[in-house]
mmCIF file of C-alpha atoms in Angstrom:
data_model
loop_
_atom_site.group_PDB
_atom_site.id
_atom_site.type_symbol
_atom_site.label_atom_id
_atom_site.label_comp_id
_atom_site.label_asym_id
_atom_site.label_seq_id
_atom_site.Cartn_x
_atom_site.Cartn_y
_atom_site.Cartn_z
ATOM 1 C CA UNK L 1 21.683 5.341 -8.580
ATOM 2 C CA UNK L 2 20.493 7.688 -5.871
ATOM 3 C CA UNK L 3 16.601 7.677 -5.793
ATOM 4 C CA UNK L 4 14.566 10.429 -3.410
ATOM 5 C CA UNK L 5 11.063 9.488 -2.409
ATOM 6 C CA UNK L 6 8.964 12.256 -1.498
ATOM 7 C CA UNK L 7 6.122 10.587 0.881
ATOM 8 C CA UNK L 8 3.800 11.204 3.152
ATOM 9 C CA UNK L 9 5.739 9.090 5.929
ATOM 10 C CA UNK L 10 8.148 6.229 5.510
ATOM 11 C CA UNK L 11 8.827 6.347 9.058
ATOM 12 C CA UNK L 12 4.736 5.983 10.131
ATOM 13 C CA UNK L 13 2.132 3.510 8.882
ATOM 14 C CA UNK L 14 -0.560 4.825 11.010
ATOM 15 C CA UNK L 15 -3.168 4.973 8.569
ATOM 16 C CA UNK L 16 -0.585 5.008 6.146
ATOM 17 C CA UNK L 17 -0.629 2.054 3.619
ATOM 18 C CA UNK L 18 1.848 3.530 1.169
ATOM 19 C CA UNK L 19 4.703 3.290 3.539
ATOM 20 C CA UNK L 20 4.662 -0.498 3.382
ATOM 21 C CA UNK L 21 5.104 -0.456 -0.182
ATOM 22 C CA UNK L 22 8.043 2.198 -0.086
ATOM 23 C CA UNK L 23 10.036 0.329 2.436
ATOM 24 C CA UNK L 24 9.818 -3.039 0.519
ATOM 25 C CA UNK L 25 10.762 -1.105 -2.744
ATOM 26 C CA UNK L 26 13.498 0.896 -0.970
ATOM 27 C CA UNK L 27 14.702 -2.498 0.632
ATOM 28 C CA UNK L 28 14.766 -4.111 -2.957
ATOM 29 C CA UNK L 29 16.659 -1.236 -4.571
ATOM 30 C CA UNK L 30 19.443 -1.221 -1.753
ATOM 31 C CA UNK L 31 19.557 -4.877 -2.397
ATOM 32 C CA UNK L 32 20.751 -4.010 -6.050
ATOM 33 C CA UNK L 33 23.230 -1.570 -5.180
ATOM 34 C CA UNK L 34 21.200 1.788 -5.294
ATOM 35 C CA UNK L 35 20.821 4.628 -2.578
ATOM 36 C CA UNK L 36 17.682 5.428 -1.187
ATOM 37 C CA UNK L 37 15.957 8.489 0.687
ATOM 38 C CA UNK L 38 12.809 9.464 1.852
ATOM 39 C CA UNK L 39 11.787 12.935 2.388
ATOM 40 C CA UNK L 40 8.761 13.502 4.309
ATOM 41 C CA UNK L 41 7.025 16.714 5.920
ATOM 42 C CA UNK L 42 7.247 17.658 9.520
ATOM 43 C CA UNK L 43 4.432 17.429 11.178
ATOM 44 C CA UNK L 44 2.797 14.719 9.020
ATOM 45 C CA UNK L 45 -0.525 13.524 10.343
ATOM 46 C CA UNK L 46 0.109 10.055 10.143
ATOM 47 C CA UNK L 47 3.711 10.284 12.140
ATOM 48 C CA UNK L 48 1.838 12.951 14.434
ATOM 49 C CA UNK L 49 -1.407 10.395 15.218
ATOM 50 C CA UNK L 50 1.063 7.431 15.625
ATOM 51 C CA UNK L 51 3.303 9.367 18.242
ATOM 52 C CA UNK L 52 -0.151 10.455 20.132
ATOM 53 C CA UNK L 53 -1.443 7.116 20.163
ATOM 54 C CA UNK L 54 1.773 4.719 20.791
ATOM 55 C CA UNK L 55 4.366 7.055 21.995
ATOM 56 C CA UNK L 56 7.828 8.159 20.490
ATOM 57 C CA UNK L 57 8.670 4.728 21.070
ATOM 58 C CA UNK L 58 6.725 3.589 17.986
ATOM 59 C CA UNK L 59 8.992 5.907 15.971
ATOM 60 C CA UNK L 60 12.226 3.822 17.381
ATOM 61 C CA UNK L 61 10.464 0.642 16.542
ATOM 62 C CA UNK L 62 10.339 1.495 12.949
ATOM 63 C CA UNK L 63 13.959 2.380 13.104
ATOM 64 C CA UNK L 64 14.564 -1.176 14.666
ATOM 65 C CA UNK L 65 12.795 -3.007 12.189
ATOM 66 C CA UNK L 66 14.069 -1.251 9.101
ATOM 67 C CA UNK L 67 17.559 -0.039 10.089
ATOM 68 C CA UNK L 68 18.531 0.311 6.495
ATOM 69 C CA UNK L 69 16.155 3.014 5.530
ATOM 70 C CA UNK L 70 17.126 6.561 5.692
ATOM 71 C CA UNK L 71 14.108 9.080 6.286
ATOM 72 C CA UNK L 72 14.584 13.141 6.659
ATOM 73 C CA UNK L 73 11.944 15.454 7.592
ATOM 74 C CA UNK L 74 11.504 18.849 5.379
ATOM 75 C CA UNK L 75 9.984 22.201 6.567
ATOM 76 C CA UNK L 76 9.409 25.406 5.095
ATOM 77 C CA UNK L 77 12.547 26.420 5.126
ATOM 78 C CA UNK L 78 14.175 23.358 3.621
ATOM 79 C CA UNK L 79 16.278 23.608 0.551
ATOM 80 C CA UNK L 80 15.093 21.118 -2.513
ATOM 81 C CA UNK L 81 17.108 22.417 -4.532
ATOM 82 C CA UNK L 82 20.375 21.175 -2.847
ATOM 83 C CA UNK L 83 18.868 17.911 -1.289
ATOM 84 C CA UNK L 84 17.875 16.906 -4.833
ATOM 85 C CA UNK L 85 21.053 18.036 -6.718
ATOM 86 C CA UNK L 86 22.848 14.331 -6.636
ATOM 87 C CA UNK L 87 19.540 12.515 -7.149
ATOM 88 C CA UNK L 88 19.000 10.307 -10.306
ATOM 89 C CA UNK L 89 15.520 9.693 -9.820
ATOM 90 C CA UNK L 90 12.907 11.748 -7.827
ATOM 91 C CA UNK L 91 9.488 9.794 -7.080
ATOM 92 C CA UNK L 92 6.921 12.488 -5.500
ATOM 93 C CA UNK L 93 3.542 11.169 -4.043
ATOM 94 C CA UNK L 94 0.319 12.485 -4.465
ATOM 95 C CA UNK L 95 -0.134 13.228 -0.850
ATOM 96 C CA UNK L 96 2.648 15.860 -1.239
ATOM 97 C CA UNK L 97 1.438 19.543 -0.944
ATOM 98 C CA UNK L 98 0.855 21.051 -4.247
ATOM 99 C CA UNK L 99 3.285 23.944 -3.989
ATOM 100 C CA UNK L 100 5.972 21.476 -3.678
ATOM 101 C CA UNK L 101 4.897 19.266 -6.235
ATOM 102 C CA UNK L 102 5.184 22.174 -8.570
ATOM 103 C CA UNK L 103 8.490 23.401 -7.199
ATOM 104 C CA UNK L 104 9.934 20.250 -7.756
ATOM 105 C CA UNK L 105 8.892 20.052 -11.283
ATOM 106 C CA UNK L 106 10.797 23.563 -11.816
ATOM 107 C CA UNK L 107 13.676 22.106 -10.451
ATOM 108 C CA UNK L 108 13.367 19.593 -13.313
ATOM 109 C CA UNK L 109 12.473 22.185 -15.768
ATOM 110 C CA UNK L 110 15.610 24.354 -15.082
ATOM 111 C CA UNK L 111 18.005 21.586 -15.854
ATOM 112 C CA UNK L 112 17.957 19.356 -13.502
ATOM 113 C CA UNK L 113 19.354 15.940 -14.474
ATOM 114 C CA UNK L 114 17.194 13.735 -12.574
ATOM 115 C CA UNK L 115 14.140 11.592 -14.069
ATOM 116 C CA UNK L 116 11.028 12.812 -12.001
ATOM 117 C CA UNK L 117 8.073 10.720 -11.389
ATOM 118 C CA UNK L 118 4.287 11.467 -10.073
ATOM 119 C CA UNK L 119 3.210 8.226 -7.661
ATOM 120 C CA UNK L 120 -0.618 8.152 -7.074
ATOM 121 C CA UNK L 121 -1.661 5.465 -4.588
ATOM 122 C CA UNK L 122 -5.186 6.853 -3.826
ATOM 123 C CA UNK L 123 -8.835 7.314 -4.931
ATOM 124 C CA UNK L 124 -8.681 11.184 -5.280
ATOM 125 C CA UNK L 125 -8.422 10.906 -8.815
ATOM 126 C CA UNK L 126 -12.182 10.128 -8.940
ATOM 127 C CA UNK L 127 -13.208 11.290 -5.109
ATOM 128 C CA UNK L 128 -11.400 14.831 -5.543
ATOM 129 C CA UNK L 129 -10.983 15.316 -8.763
ATOM 130 C CA UNK L 130 -10.029 18.476 -8.525
ATOM 131 C CA UNK L 131 -7.415 18.145 -6.175
ATOM 132 C CA UNK L 132 -5.394 15.989 -8.670
ATOM 133 C CA UNK L 133 -6.430 17.947 -11.586
ATOM 134 C CA UNK L 134 -4.746 21.300 -10.053
ATOM 135 C CA UNK L 135 -1.325 19.616 -9.623
ATOM 136 C CA UNK L 136 1.150 21.101 -11.876
ATOM 137 C CA UNK L 137 2.885 17.892 -13.555
ATOM 138 C CA UNK L 138 3.904 19.027 -16.836
ATOM 139 C CA UNK L 139 7.267 19.072 -15.825
ATOM 140 C CA UNK L 140 7.127 15.252 -14.655
ATOM 141 C CA UNK L 141 8.599 12.633 -17.036
ATOM 142 C CA UNK L 142 5.924 10.405 -15.811
ATOM 143 C CA UNK L 143 3.263 9.459 -13.681
ATOM 144 C CA UNK L 144 2.983 5.750 -11.738
ATOM 145 C CA UNK L 145 -0.630 5.242 -11.276
ATOM 146 C CA UNK L 146 -1.330 2.005 -8.801
ATOM 147 C CA UNK L 147 -3.795 0.418 -11.086
ATOM 148 C CA UNK L 148 -4.948 0.143 -14.674
ATOM 149 C CA UNK L 149 -8.394 2.147 -14.163
ATOM 150 C CA UNK L 150 -6.240 4.840 -12.590
ATOM 151 C CA UNK L 151 -3.763 5.139 -15.238
ATOM 152 C CA UNK L 152 -7.028 5.591 -17.845
ATOM 153 C CA UNK L 153 -8.134 8.127 -15.611
ATOM 154 C CA UNK L 154 -5.028 10.377 -15.971
ATOM 155 C CA UNK L 155 -4.738 9.461 -19.702
ATOM 156 C CA UNK L 156 -8.286 10.773 -20.242
ATOM 157 C CA UNK L 157 -8.202 13.887 -18.182
ATOM 158 C CA UNK L 158 -4.262 14.704 -20.093
ATOM 159 C CA UNK L 159 -2.630 14.543 -16.527
ATOM 160 C CA UNK L 160 1.166 14.334 -17.070
ATOM 161 C CA UNK L 161 3.032 12.722 -19.894
ATOM 162 C CA UNK L 162 3.334 9.178 -19.960
ATOM 163 C CA UNK L 163 1.326 7.226 -17.533
ATOM 164 C CA UNK L 164 2.168 3.881 -16.311
ATOM 165 C CA UNK L 165 0.306 1.110 -14.319
ATOM 166 C CA UNK L 166 2.569 0.224 -11.319
ATOM 167 C CA UNK L 167 0.566 -2.045 -8.847
ATOM 168 C CA UNK L 168 1.858 -2.006 -5.286
ATOM 169 C CA UNK L 169 2.812 -5.628 -3.952
ATOM 170 C CA UNK L 170 3.809 -7.337 -0.793
ATOM 171 C CA UNK L 171 7.562 -6.988 0.753
ATOM 172 C CA UNK L 172 8.105 -10.719 1.182
ATOM 173 C CA UNK L 173 11.199 -10.361 2.918
ATOM 174 C CA UNK L 174 8.972 -9.304 5.866
ATOM 175 C CA UNK L 175 5.634 -10.945 4.823
ATOM 176 C CA UNK L 176 5.990 -14.497 4.717
ATOM 177 C CA UNK L 177 4.492 -17.656 6.137
ATOM 178 C CA UNK L 178 5.537 -18.374 9.958
ATOM 179 C CA UNK L 179 4.416 -22.087 10.104
ATOM 180 C CA UNK L 180 6.057 -22.385 13.636
ATOM 181 C CA UNK L 181 3.498 -19.833 15.348
ATOM 182 C CA UNK L 182 0.424 -21.618 17.099
ATOM 183 C CA UNK L 183 -3.342 -20.746 16.187
ATOM 184 C CA UNK L 184 -5.094 -18.545 18.487
ATOM 185 C CA UNK L 185 -7.659 -17.192 16.513
ATOM 186 C CA UNK L 186 -10.219 -17.999 13.899
ATOM 187 C CA UNK L 187 -10.669 -14.712 12.062
ATOM 188 C CA UNK L 188 -8.627 -11.237 11.908
ATOM 189 C CA UNK L 189 -8.894 -8.168 9.922
ATOM 190 C CA UNK L 190 -6.411 -5.710 9.417
ATOM 191 C CA UNK L 191 -8.003 -2.569 8.172
ATOM 192 C CA UNK L 192 -8.599 1.293 9.180
ATOM 193 C CA UNK L 193 -12.174 2.316 9.763
ATOM 194 C CA UNK L 194 -11.504 5.614 7.693
ATOM 195 C CA UNK L 195 -14.209 7.747 6.793
ATOM 196 C CA UNK L 196 -17.147 5.482 6.707
ATOM 197 C CA UNK L 197 -16.139 4.004 3.061
ATOM 198 C CA UNK L 198 -16.699 0.808 3.929
ATOM 199 C CA UNK L 199 -18.598 1.087 7.319
ATOM 200 C CA UNK L 200 -21.567 -1.225 6.167
ATOM 201 C CA UNK L 201 -19.787 -3.641 4.435
ATOM 202 C CA UNK L 202 -17.679 -4.369 7.417
ATOM 203 C CA UNK L 203 -20.689 -4.847 9.428
ATOM 204 C CA UNK L 204 -22.047 -7.456 6.652
ATOM 205 C CA UNK L 205 -18.728 -9.068 5.713
ATOM 206 C CA UNK L 206 -17.238 -9.360 8.861
ATOM 207 C CA UNK L 207 -19.113 -8.515 12.261
ATOM 208 C CA UNK L 208 -22.480 -10.250 11.587
ATOM 209 C CA UNK L 209 -20.497 -13.512 9.848
ATOM 210 C CA UNK L 210 -18.269 -13.601 12.454
ATOM 211 C CA UNK L 211 -20.966 -13.259 15.242
ATOM 212 C CA UNK L 212 -23.217 -15.793 13.669
ATOM 213 C CA UNK L 213 -20.500 -18.280 13.740
ATOM 214 C CA UNK L 214 -18.947 -17.387 16.871
ATOM 215 C CA UNK L 215 -15.439 -17.080 15.978
ATOM 216 C CA UNK L 216 -12.454 -16.015 17.826
ATOM 217 C CA UNK L 217 -12.435 -12.514 15.772
ATOM 218 C CA UNK L 218 -9.845 -9.861 16.167
ATOM 219 C CA UNK L 219 -9.832 -6.654 13.951
ATOM 220 C CA UNK L 220 -6.592 -4.338 14.133
ATOM 221 C CA UNK L 221 -6.586 -0.698 12.721
ATOM 222 C CA UNK L 222 -6.942 2.739 13.615
ATOM 223 C CA UNK L 223 -9.898 5.436 13.221
ATOM 224 C CA UNK L 224 -12.654 3.689 14.757
ATOM 225 C CA UNK L 225 -15.319 5.739 16.127
ATOM 226 C CA UNK L 226 -17.358 5.039 19.122
ATOM 227 C CA UNK L 227 -20.289 3.505 17.521
ATOM 228 C CA UNK L 228 -17.634 0.978 15.291
ATOM 229 C CA UNK L 229 -16.123 0.103 18.684
ATOM 230 C CA UNK L 230 -19.621 -0.726 20.069
ATOM 231 C CA UNK L 231 -20.502 -2.715 17.067
ATOM 232 C CA UNK L 232 -17.735 -4.742 17.382
ATOM 233 C CA UNK L 233 -17.781 -5.236 21.155
ATOM 234 C CA UNK L 234 -21.672 -6.444 20.529
ATOM 235 C CA UNK L 235 -20.510 -8.744 17.877
ATOM 236 C CA UNK L 236 -17.934 -10.248 20.169
ATOM 237 C CA UNK L 237 -15.129 -8.989 18.200
ATOM 238 C CA UNK L 238 -11.528 -8.106 19.962
ATOM 239 C CA UNK L 239 -10.316 -4.756 18.839
ATOM 240 C CA UNK L 240 -6.684 -4.459 18.900
ATOM 241 C CA UNK L 241 -6.059 -0.771 18.075
ATOM 242 C CA UNK L 242 -2.660 -0.223 15.676
ATOM 243 C CA UNK L 243 -0.330 -2.488 14.652
ATOM 244 C CA UNK L 244 2.651 -2.064 13.388
ATOM 245 C CA UNK L 245 3.331 -3.217 9.872
ATOM 246 C CA UNK L 246 6.353 -5.241 10.885
ATOM 247 C CA UNK L 247 4.017 -7.145 13.750
ATOM 248 C CA UNK L 248 1.214 -8.074 10.568
ATOM 249 C CA UNK L 249 3.037 -11.150 9.753
ATOM 250 C CA UNK L 250 3.019 -12.800 13.170
ATOM 251 C CA UNK L 251 -0.891 -11.496 13.285
ATOM 252 C CA UNK L 252 -1.533 -13.189 9.935
ATOM 253 C CA UNK L 253 0.167 -16.596 11.407
ATOM 254 C CA UNK L 254 -1.922 -16.566 14.727
ATOM 255 C CA UNK L 255 -4.934 -16.882 12.560
ATOM 256 C CA UNK L 256 -7.121 -19.226 10.433
ATOM 257 C CA UNK L 257 -8.292 -17.063 8.137
ATOM 258 C CA UNK L 258 -8.572 -12.950 7.051
ATOM 259 C CA UNK L 259 -11.140 -10.936 4.815
ATOM 260 C CA UNK L 260 -10.720 -8.422 2.347
ATOM 261 C CA UNK L 261 -12.945 -5.574 2.691
ATOM 262 C CA UNK L 262 -12.555 -2.847 -0.142
ATOM 263 C CA UNK L 263 -13.531 0.545 0.171
ATOM 264 C CA UNK L 264 -16.679 1.816 -1.658
ATOM 265 C CA UNK L 265 -14.724 4.234 -4.412
ATOM 266 C CA UNK L 266 -12.284 1.678 -5.551
ATOM 267 C CA UNK L 267 -15.458 -0.716 -6.016
ATOM 268 C CA UNK L 268 -17.593 1.442 -7.626
ATOM 269 C CA UNK L 269 -14.590 3.910 -9.521
ATOM 270 C CA UNK L 270 -11.728 2.295 -9.839
ATOM 271 C CA UNK L 271 -11.585 -1.733 -10.509
ATOM 272 C CA UNK L 272 -8.572 -3.962 -10.361
ATOM 273 C CA UNK L 273 -7.048 -2.117 -7.413
ATOM 274 C CA UNK L 274 -6.757 -3.948 -4.226
ATOM 275 C CA UNK L 275 -5.609 -2.862 -0.705
ATOM 276 C CA UNK L 276 -2.032 -3.857 -0.365
ATOM 277 C CA UNK L 277 -3.245 -6.301 2.719
ATOM 278 C CA UNK L 278 -4.519 -8.349 0.143
ATOM 279 C CA UNK L 279 -0.831 -8.845 -1.551
ATOM 280 C CA UNK L 280 0.668 -9.279 2.107
ATOM 281 C CA UNK L 281 -1.831 -11.590 3.635
ATOM 282 C CA UNK L 282 -1.488 -14.127 0.551
ATOM 283 C CA UNK L 283 2.070 -13.491 0.810
ATOM 284 C CA UNK L 284 1.567 -14.777 4.653
ATOM 285 C CA UNK L 285 0.120 -17.690 3.326
ATOM 286 C CA UNK L 286 -3.113 -17.173 5.145
ATOM 287 C CA UNK L 287 -6.490 -18.162 3.281
ATOM 288 C CA UNK L 288 -8.474 -15.061 2.352
ATOM 289 C CA UNK L 289 -12.036 -14.335 1.327
ATOM 290 C CA UNK L 290 -13.232 -11.369 0.063
ATOM 291 C CA UNK L 291 -16.137 -8.989 -0.364
ATOM 292 C CA UNK L 292 -17.728 -7.775 -3.882
ATOM 293 C CA UNK L 293 -14.224 -6.852 -5.969
ATOM 294 C CA UNK L 294 -13.769 -7.038 -9.486
ATOM 295 C CA UNK L 295 -10.102 -8.413 -10.333
ATOM 296 C CA UNK L 296 -10.133 -6.300 -13.987
ATOM 297 C CA UNK L 297 -6.675 -7.075 -14.302
ATOM 298 C CA UNK L 298 -6.160 -10.639 -13.841
ATOM 299 C CA UNK L 299 -3.881 -10.219 -10.766
ATOM 300 C CA UNK L 300 -4.747 -13.094 -9.252
ATOM 301 C CA UNK L 301 -7.270 -16.043 -9.605
ATOM 302 C CA UNK L 302 -10.732 -15.865 -7.909
ATOM 303 C CA UNK L 303 -11.439 -19.094 -6.690
ATOM 304 C CA UNK L 304 -7.926 -20.594 -6.172
ATOM 305 C CA UNK L 305 -5.937 -17.771 -4.687
ATOM 306 C CA UNK L 306 -8.774 -16.508 -2.487
ATOM 307 C CA UNK L 307 -12.805 -17.017 -2.258
ATOM 308 C CA UNK L 308 -14.984 -14.340 -3.309
ATOM 309 C CA UNK L 309 -18.179 -13.667 -1.277
ATOM 310 C CA UNK L 310 -21.066 -11.854 -3.094
ATOM 311 C CA UNK L 311 -23.138 -10.787 0.161
ATOM 312 C CA UNK L 312 -23.112 -11.689 3.988
ATOM 313 C CA UNK L 313 -24.359 -14.965 3.816
ATOM 314 C CA UNK L 314 -21.619 -15.797 1.357
ATOM 315 C CA UNK L 315 -19.012 -14.826 3.505
ATOM 316 C CA UNK L 316 -20.360 -16.727 6.198
ATOM 317 C CA UNK L 317 -20.959 -19.599 4.479
ATOM 318 C CA UNK L 318 -17.193 -19.277 2.890
ATOM 319 C CA UNK L 319 -15.569 -18.530 6.310
ATOM 320 C CA UNK L 320 -17.231 -22.017 7.651
ATOM 321 C CA UNK L 321 -15.730 -23.942 4.546
ATOM 322 C CA UNK L 322 -12.379 -22.534 5.329
ATOM 323 C CA UNK L 323 -12.560 -23.212 8.778
ATOM 324 C CA UNK L 324 -13.653 -26.882 8.577
ATOM 325 C CA UNK L 325 -12.528 -27.995 5.524
ATOM 326 C CA UNK L 326 -8.286 -28.033 5.763
ATOM 327 C CA UNK L 327 -7.532 -29.286 2.578
ATOM 328 C CA UNK L 328 -9.233 -26.022 0.994
ATOM 329 C CA UNK L 329 -7.560 -23.852 3.221
ATOM 330 C CA UNK L 330 -4.427 -25.172 2.517
ATOM 331 C CA UNK L 331 -5.033 -25.176 -1.071
ATOM 332 C CA UNK L 332 -5.955 -21.168 -1.341
ATOM 333 C CA UNK L 333 -3.033 -20.547 1.342
ATOM 334 C CA UNK L 334 -0.636 -22.303 -1.375
ATOM 335 C CA UNK L 335 -2.216 -20.790 -4.162
ATOM 336 C CA UNK L 336 -2.322 -17.418 -2.977
ATOM 337 C CA UNK L 337 1.173 -17.616 -2.050
ATOM 338 C CA UNK L 338 2.541 -19.434 -5.236
ATOM 339 C CA UNK L 339 0.685 -15.954 -7.266
ATOM 340 C CA UNK L 340 2.554 -13.372 -4.959
ATOM 341 C CA UNK L 341 6.039 -15.263 -5.378
ATOM 342 C CA UNK L 342 5.422 -15.311 -8.937
ATOM 343 C CA UNK L 343 4.046 -11.798 -10.012
ATOM 344 C CA UNK L 344 3.645 -9.678 -7.100
ATOM 345 C CA UNK L 345 6.108 -8.963 -4.674
ATOM 346 C CA UNK L 346 8.335 -5.510 -4.333
ATOM 347 C CA UNK L 347 11.085 -7.404 -6.508
ATOM 348 C CA UNK L 348 8.739 -7.559 -9.236
ATOM 349 C CA UNK L 349 7.631 -3.778 -8.827
ATOM 350 C CA UNK L 350 11.326 -2.673 -9.088
ATOM 351 C CA UNK L 351 11.941 -4.765 -12.234
ATOM 352 C CA UNK L 352 8.846 -2.771 -13.363
ATOM 353 C CA UNK L 353 10.219 0.633 -12.166
ATOM 354 C CA UNK L 354 13.560 -0.087 -14.087
ATOM 355 C CA UNK L 355 12.145 -0.727 -17.226
ATOM 356 C CA UNK L 356 9.663 2.447 -16.726
ATOM 357 C CA UNK L 357 12.835 4.446 -16.225
ATOM 358 C CA UNK L 358 14.489 2.654 -19.167
ATOM 359 C CA UNK L 359 11.612 3.996 -21.392
ATOM 360 C CA UNK L 360 10.986 7.544 -20.042
ATOM 361 C CA UNK L 361 14.261 8.448 -17.875
ATOM 362 C CA UNK L 362 16.838 11.238 -18.913
ATOM 363 C CA UNK L 363 19.821 10.450 -20.625
ATOM 364 C CA UNK L 364 21.553 10.059 -17.786
ATOM 365 C CA UNK L 365 19.063 7.306 -15.977
ATOM 366 C CA UNK L 366 18.854 5.251 -19.110
ATOM 367 C CA UNK L 367 22.867 5.019 -19.200
ATOM 368 C CA UNK L 368 23.031 3.889 -15.929
ATOM 369 C CA UNK L 369 20.793 1.108 -16.610
ATOM 370 C CA UNK L 370 22.246 -2.201 -17.521
ATOM 371 C CA UNK L 371 20.093 -4.653 -19.420
ATOM 372 C CA UNK L 372 21.007 -7.616 -16.646
ATOM 373 C CA UNK L 373 20.112 -4.988 -13.738
ATOM 374 C CA UNK L 374 16.016 -6.060 -14.110
ATOM 375 C CA UNK L 375 16.795 -9.674 -14.564
ATOM 376 C CA UNK L 376 18.698 -9.931 -10.913
#
């Protein structure tokens, strides 16, 4: 089948974690013999900022790291009707411009044979509810929500016909342990500062514990304002700026432990939804300690797959324990990795996607799905 993904960007992962997941999903679809294509808006802020920050070489590096992926840009004159004429499955991300969301739905309503799904991987359904409520989803065959609480929000609001939980996951063809890389640091955190959605938490669960313990600490990510950079510098933390997702596994491998600091909207309104970095870090076999987060869907086993720290003091203690107890560190790394391999790879998510398509897909798509395919 031919899968077309409307995404904010496949090429750029600058402040755009959904690109990580789509790359892994597309890789696995290709492995199963399907054709994939990403369509992304010309001038998308992620790609624009990536080039501004890193230069055009960053785009070239994407193509070197992911030569199998096809992505095309569209502008106002783009002929979406022609582009979708031979599609079997079309998946539209929630960052897509509302008018285009409606236009693609209209193409489906006017007789297109493809199955049309809407994909939500953000907290705007609670933080900017009007933006999602105004989207025209009546012509979509289904909605993919990246957590059960988000799925329930869609159902309560009556957004979309059928709503399915479809978590993100690790592309384990890329995210895997690299034991031959020598440890050069103690603690690494890969995450964006963003819009002050977790600024206090970063101070409490990263900066102060790392400073108190005198850890060799590195932070990678973007959108750090001057005062945040000052705070990192004063805490003795090295700031390395943007990191390509393809380089994250080696960055994890060079350090002994990492942390998870969820954004406040997820903690307060969408429990059970971790950042994709949790999946990716555990897939790399690095011990992880998390700030407060409710694993409402039992994706992992807290205390075995990762440690949970209720406050900064507990984070400091947990960091000390992991760094000075080799058996604890090894146990956490092994358990987290085993859980990823058993439940949370992009292969698992493609299995789930094919099952969803079998239940809500058009007759054309349902006929294309063989029972053996989901088990491959």
